[in-house]
Amino acid sequence: MRTSVKKLATAVSTSIALMAAGQAAAEIQIGIAGPMTGPVAQYGDMQFSGARMAIEQINANGGVMGEELVAVEYDDVCDPKQAVTVANSLVNDGVRFVVGHLCSSSTQPASDIYEDEGILMVTPASTSPEITERGYELVFRTIGLDSMQGPVAGNYIASQNPERVAIVHDKQQYGEGIATAVRDTLKDQGVEVAMFEGITAGDKDFSSLVTKLKQADVDYVYYGGYHPELGLILRQARQADLDAKFMGPEGVGNKDINTIAGEAAEGLLVTLPPAFDKKAQNQELVKAFQDKGEDPSGPFVLTSYTAVQLIADGIEQAESTDPFEVAEALRSGTFQTPIGTVEYDQAGDMKSFEFVVYEWHSDGSKTPVN
Amino acid sequence: MQDLLYFSQQLINGLTIGSTYALIAIGYTMVYGIIGMINFAHGEIYMIGAYTALIAITGLASLGVAWLPVILIVALICAMLVSSSMGWAVERVAYRPVRGRHRLIPLISAIGMSIFLQNYVHLAQGSRNIGFPALIEGGVQFGASEGFQMSLSYMQITIFITTLICMTALSLFIARSKTGRACRAVSQDLGMANLLGIDTNRIISATFVIGAALAAVAGLLLGMYYGSVDPLFGFIAGLKAFTAAVLGGIGSIPGAMLGGLILGVAESMTSGYLSGEYKDVISFSLLILILLFKPTGLLGKPEVEKI
């Protein structure tokens, strides 16, 4: 009995050693960290689908410097606490490149750990300006900032000559940040902001808020936050006959809002990154997604694809897998990607990124406004 | 006039949400009244009720049943049955084996049960928000056509009426029926009731079943009223209902009703006149104040130390 236990132990330890050795040879691990579960898992799906596709295609074309990319996936549930746990386990797993995180409130705490541990991070979705404001060397994004998205929304609302505008947000980093940017733009344009108020994310009852909006007699409502709350606000507003136009950031623009709000989602305005999947140069890539039965039209699919591609391109240009050298290569180079030509400034933000206003429909489709 | 309409609208909003808090709070208060423990899994029972109702409604719709009363009644019965058996099973599995031990043990067991049920629904139904079909639409409007109009939706009326029926039925049941009398006896003195030939295990099970059934009613109503359910749906509602139960005096059924209404109205008035951001601050400050000045809650009786 004793010998058999010993044998087993030896066998197990040998196989663990072999596995570790196998991983060390000719592989570059790419961590993908985002919400696989939880209320905003819909966005996580976009992120994972885009990043997996990029890894698959790069490997099919011979990998990076002859080495294969391997995806290591982590679920942060879009929860800041969980994001920190994920970041730590990434460090333990020896991953040195990350595509993620998705929610700004997760990206921020995780990026502290990545910067300390020398891990390069490219977020395909976090738009909070604070993330790149801290002078970090290893933080990049393939998406614009709230400070770009807010003015687009604010200027659009101002161009419609509204009488009174209300701004509601979910008190989270992303929602409140963008709502503040919209308010500032509206003030500059001389539009009266009748109400600026926070709600609690996860709340279900918005009847008091809707009554208040009705009382304030607003004709535009801007909501900074995600779809679970806005979906309910839209629905409860419709039941209470509130006659106002709603607008939100890309955090509300996905099909889940239709299952919650139903008919009430018709006519919602959303600022989104331009539809990259409609670009002529991306049609081959779009077809590759469709062949796999996946939908490339989500706002973060191709930004995630680009994030992986940039890491790969950066490694090749730097001819090194050292994150600091790759970061240097990303800052100095110009890259052709599915989301257009990418150039980085010192902070890790793209030099140009455009947001477009879309009108959302109750069947989940969207049409560009003007 | 405008201000009065606005006030009444916020009052209606508050009473609607308050009456469902009350329905959930009954479950907390009855269990506490009888075995002196806090059933933290109760919020999850309510969430499961909402999910069951949604599944029943979707199922009936796919079968082609379109007559609203049938859909609602079938959904209600399904939700009550599933939630009640869940309430019964939870008591059997998690609470009965540890009953009579140190107070903390059943409490930990309840928290564990709550986490288990939440994650079970996470796995079985997915973690996303699922939309609830709007079955009862429309309502009546008050006030001039220009300016603020107060609206009372049929859904809100349904919530008031259903709550009223449930509360009356429960009060009659406790006051008049044999089981109700046994419930009161057990809550006064469990050991003595046992000696007098009351099957206390049966009564305790009945308490859990009744509480769970009322939570299921609330689950169906609130699911329809808000329009979506998710696995964390029960957590916040459970916390609020528990607050309502403590506010009204835990262990007292009229207290739970009153506590629920007060909490609902306080919340809606805060978001109506101050800001939605202070909603929870005000309701929990209210709780602290009441506990400071009246530790047993509004209608609670001081506990007499039995020697």
Coordinates of N, CA, C and O in Angstrom, one line a residue, chain B residues 29-36 174 179-194 196 198 200 203-204 207 251 301-307:
Chain B
T29 N -40.7 37.4 9.9 CA -41.2 37.7 11.3 C -41.8 36.4 11.9 O -41.7 36.1 13.1
M30 N -42.5 35.6 11.0 CA -43.2 34.4 11.6 C -42.2 33.4 12.1 O -42.3 32.8 13.1
V31 N -41.1 33.2 11.2 CA -40.1 32.3 11.6 C -39.4 32.7 12.9 O -39.2 32.0 13.8
Y32 N -39.1 34.0 13.0 CA -38.4 34.6 14.2 C -39.4 34.4 15.4 O -38.9 34.0 16.5
G33 N -40.6 34.7 15.2 CA -41.6 34.6 16.3 C -41.7 33.2 16.9 O -41.9 33.0 18.1
I34 N -41.5 32.2 16.0 CA -41.7 30.9 16.5 C -40.4 30.2 17.0 O -40.3 29.6 18.1
I35 N -39.3 30.3 16.2 CA -38.1 29.6 16.7 C -37.0 30.6 17.0 O -35.8 30.1 17.2
G36 N -37.2 31.9 16.9 CA -36.2 32.8 17.3 C -35.0 32.8 16.4 O -33.9 33.2 16.9
I174 N -54.4 32.9 11.3 CA -53.7 32.9 12.6 C -54.7 33.0 13.8 O -54.6 32.3 14.8
T179 N -54.7 25.3 13.4 CA -53.2 25.5 13.2 C -52.7 26.8 13.6 O -51.7 27.0 14.2
G180 N -53.5 27.9 13.3 CA -53.2 29.2 13.7 C -53.0 29.3 15.2 O -52.1 29.9 15.7
R181 N -54.0 28.7 15.9 CA -53.9 28.8 17.4 C -52.6 28.1 17.8 O -51.9 28.6 18.7
A182 N -52.4 26.9 17.2 CA -51.2 26.2 17.6 C -49.9 27.0 17.3 O -49.0 27.0 18.1
C183 N -49.9 27.8 16.2 CA -48.8 28.6 15.9 C -48.6 29.6 17.0 O -47.4 29.8 17.4
R184 N -49.7 30.3 17.4 CA -49.5 31.3 18.5 C -49.0 30.6 19.8 O -48.1 31.1 20.5
A185 N -49.5 29.4 20.1 CA -49.1 28.7 21.3 C -47.6 28.4 21.2 O -46.8 28.7 22.1
V186 N -47.1 27.9 20.0 CA -45.7 27.6 19.9 C -44.8 28.8 20.0 O -43.8 28.8 20.6
S187 N -45.3 29.9 19.5 CA -44.5 31.1 19.5 C -44.4 31.6 21.0 O -43.4 32.2 21.4
Q188 N -45.4 31.4 21.8 CA -45.4 31.8 23.2 C -44.4 30.9 24.0 O -43.6 31.4 24.7
D189 N -44.5 29.6 23.8 CA -43.6 28.7 24.6 C -43.6 27.4 23.9 O -44.5 26.6 23.9
L190 N -42.5 27.2 23.2 CA -42.3 26.0 22.4 C -42.4 24.7 23.2 O -43.1 23.8 22.9
G191 N -41.6 24.7 24.3 CA -41.5 23.5 25.1 C -42.9 23.2 25.7 O -43.3 22.0 25.7
M192 N -43.6 24.2 26.2 CA -44.9 24.0 26.8 C -45.9 23.5 25.8 O -46.7 22.5 26.1
A193 N -45.9 24.1 24.6 CA -46.8 23.6 23.6 C -46.6 22.2 23.2 O -47.5 21.4 23.1
N194 N -45.3 21.8 23.2 CA -45.0 20.4 23.0 C -45.5 19.5 24.0 O -46.1 18.5 23.7
L196 N -48.1 20.0 25.8 CA -49.6 20.0 25.7 C -50.1 19.2 24.5 O -51.3 19.2 24.1
I198 N -49.0 19.5 21.2 CA -49.0 20.1 19.8 C -47.8 19.6 19.1 O -46.7 19.5 19.7
T200 N -45.0 20.2 17.4 CA -44.3 21.5 17.1 C -43.5 21.4 15.8 O -43.4 22.4 15.1
I203 N -45.8 22.4 13.1 CA -46.2 23.8 13.2 C -45.0 24.6 12.6 O -45.2 25.6 11.8
I204 N -43.8 24.2 13.0 CA -42.6 25.0 12.5 C -42.5 24.9 10.9 O -42.4 25.8 10.2
T207 N -45.0 27.1 9.3 CA -44.6 28.5 9.3 C -43.7 28.8 8.1 O -43.9 29.8 7.4
G251 N -41.2 39.4 14.9 CA -42.1 38.5 15.7 C -43.5 38.9 15.6 O -44.4 38.1 15.9
K301 N -43.4 43.2 21.1 CA -43.5 43.2 22.6 C -42.2 42.9 23.2 O -41.4 42.2 22.6
P302 N -41.9 43.5 24.3 CA -40.6 43.2 25.0 C -40.6 41.8 25.3 O -41.6 41.2 25.8
E303 N -39.4 41.2 25.1 CA -39.3 39.8 25.4 C -39.2 39.5 26.9 O -38.4 40.2 27.6
V304 N -40.0 38.7 27.5 CA -40.0 38.4 28.9 C -39.0 37.3 29.1 O -39.2 36.2 28.5
E305 N -38.1 37.5 30.0 CA -37.1 36.4 30.3 C -37.9 35.3 31.0 O -38.4 35.5 32.1
K306 N -37.9 34.1 30.4 CA -38.6 33.0 31.1 C -37.7 32.3 32.0 O -36.6 31.9 31.6
I307 N -38.1 32.0 33.2 CA -37.2 31.3 34.2 C -37.8 30.0 34.5 O -39.0 29.8 34.7

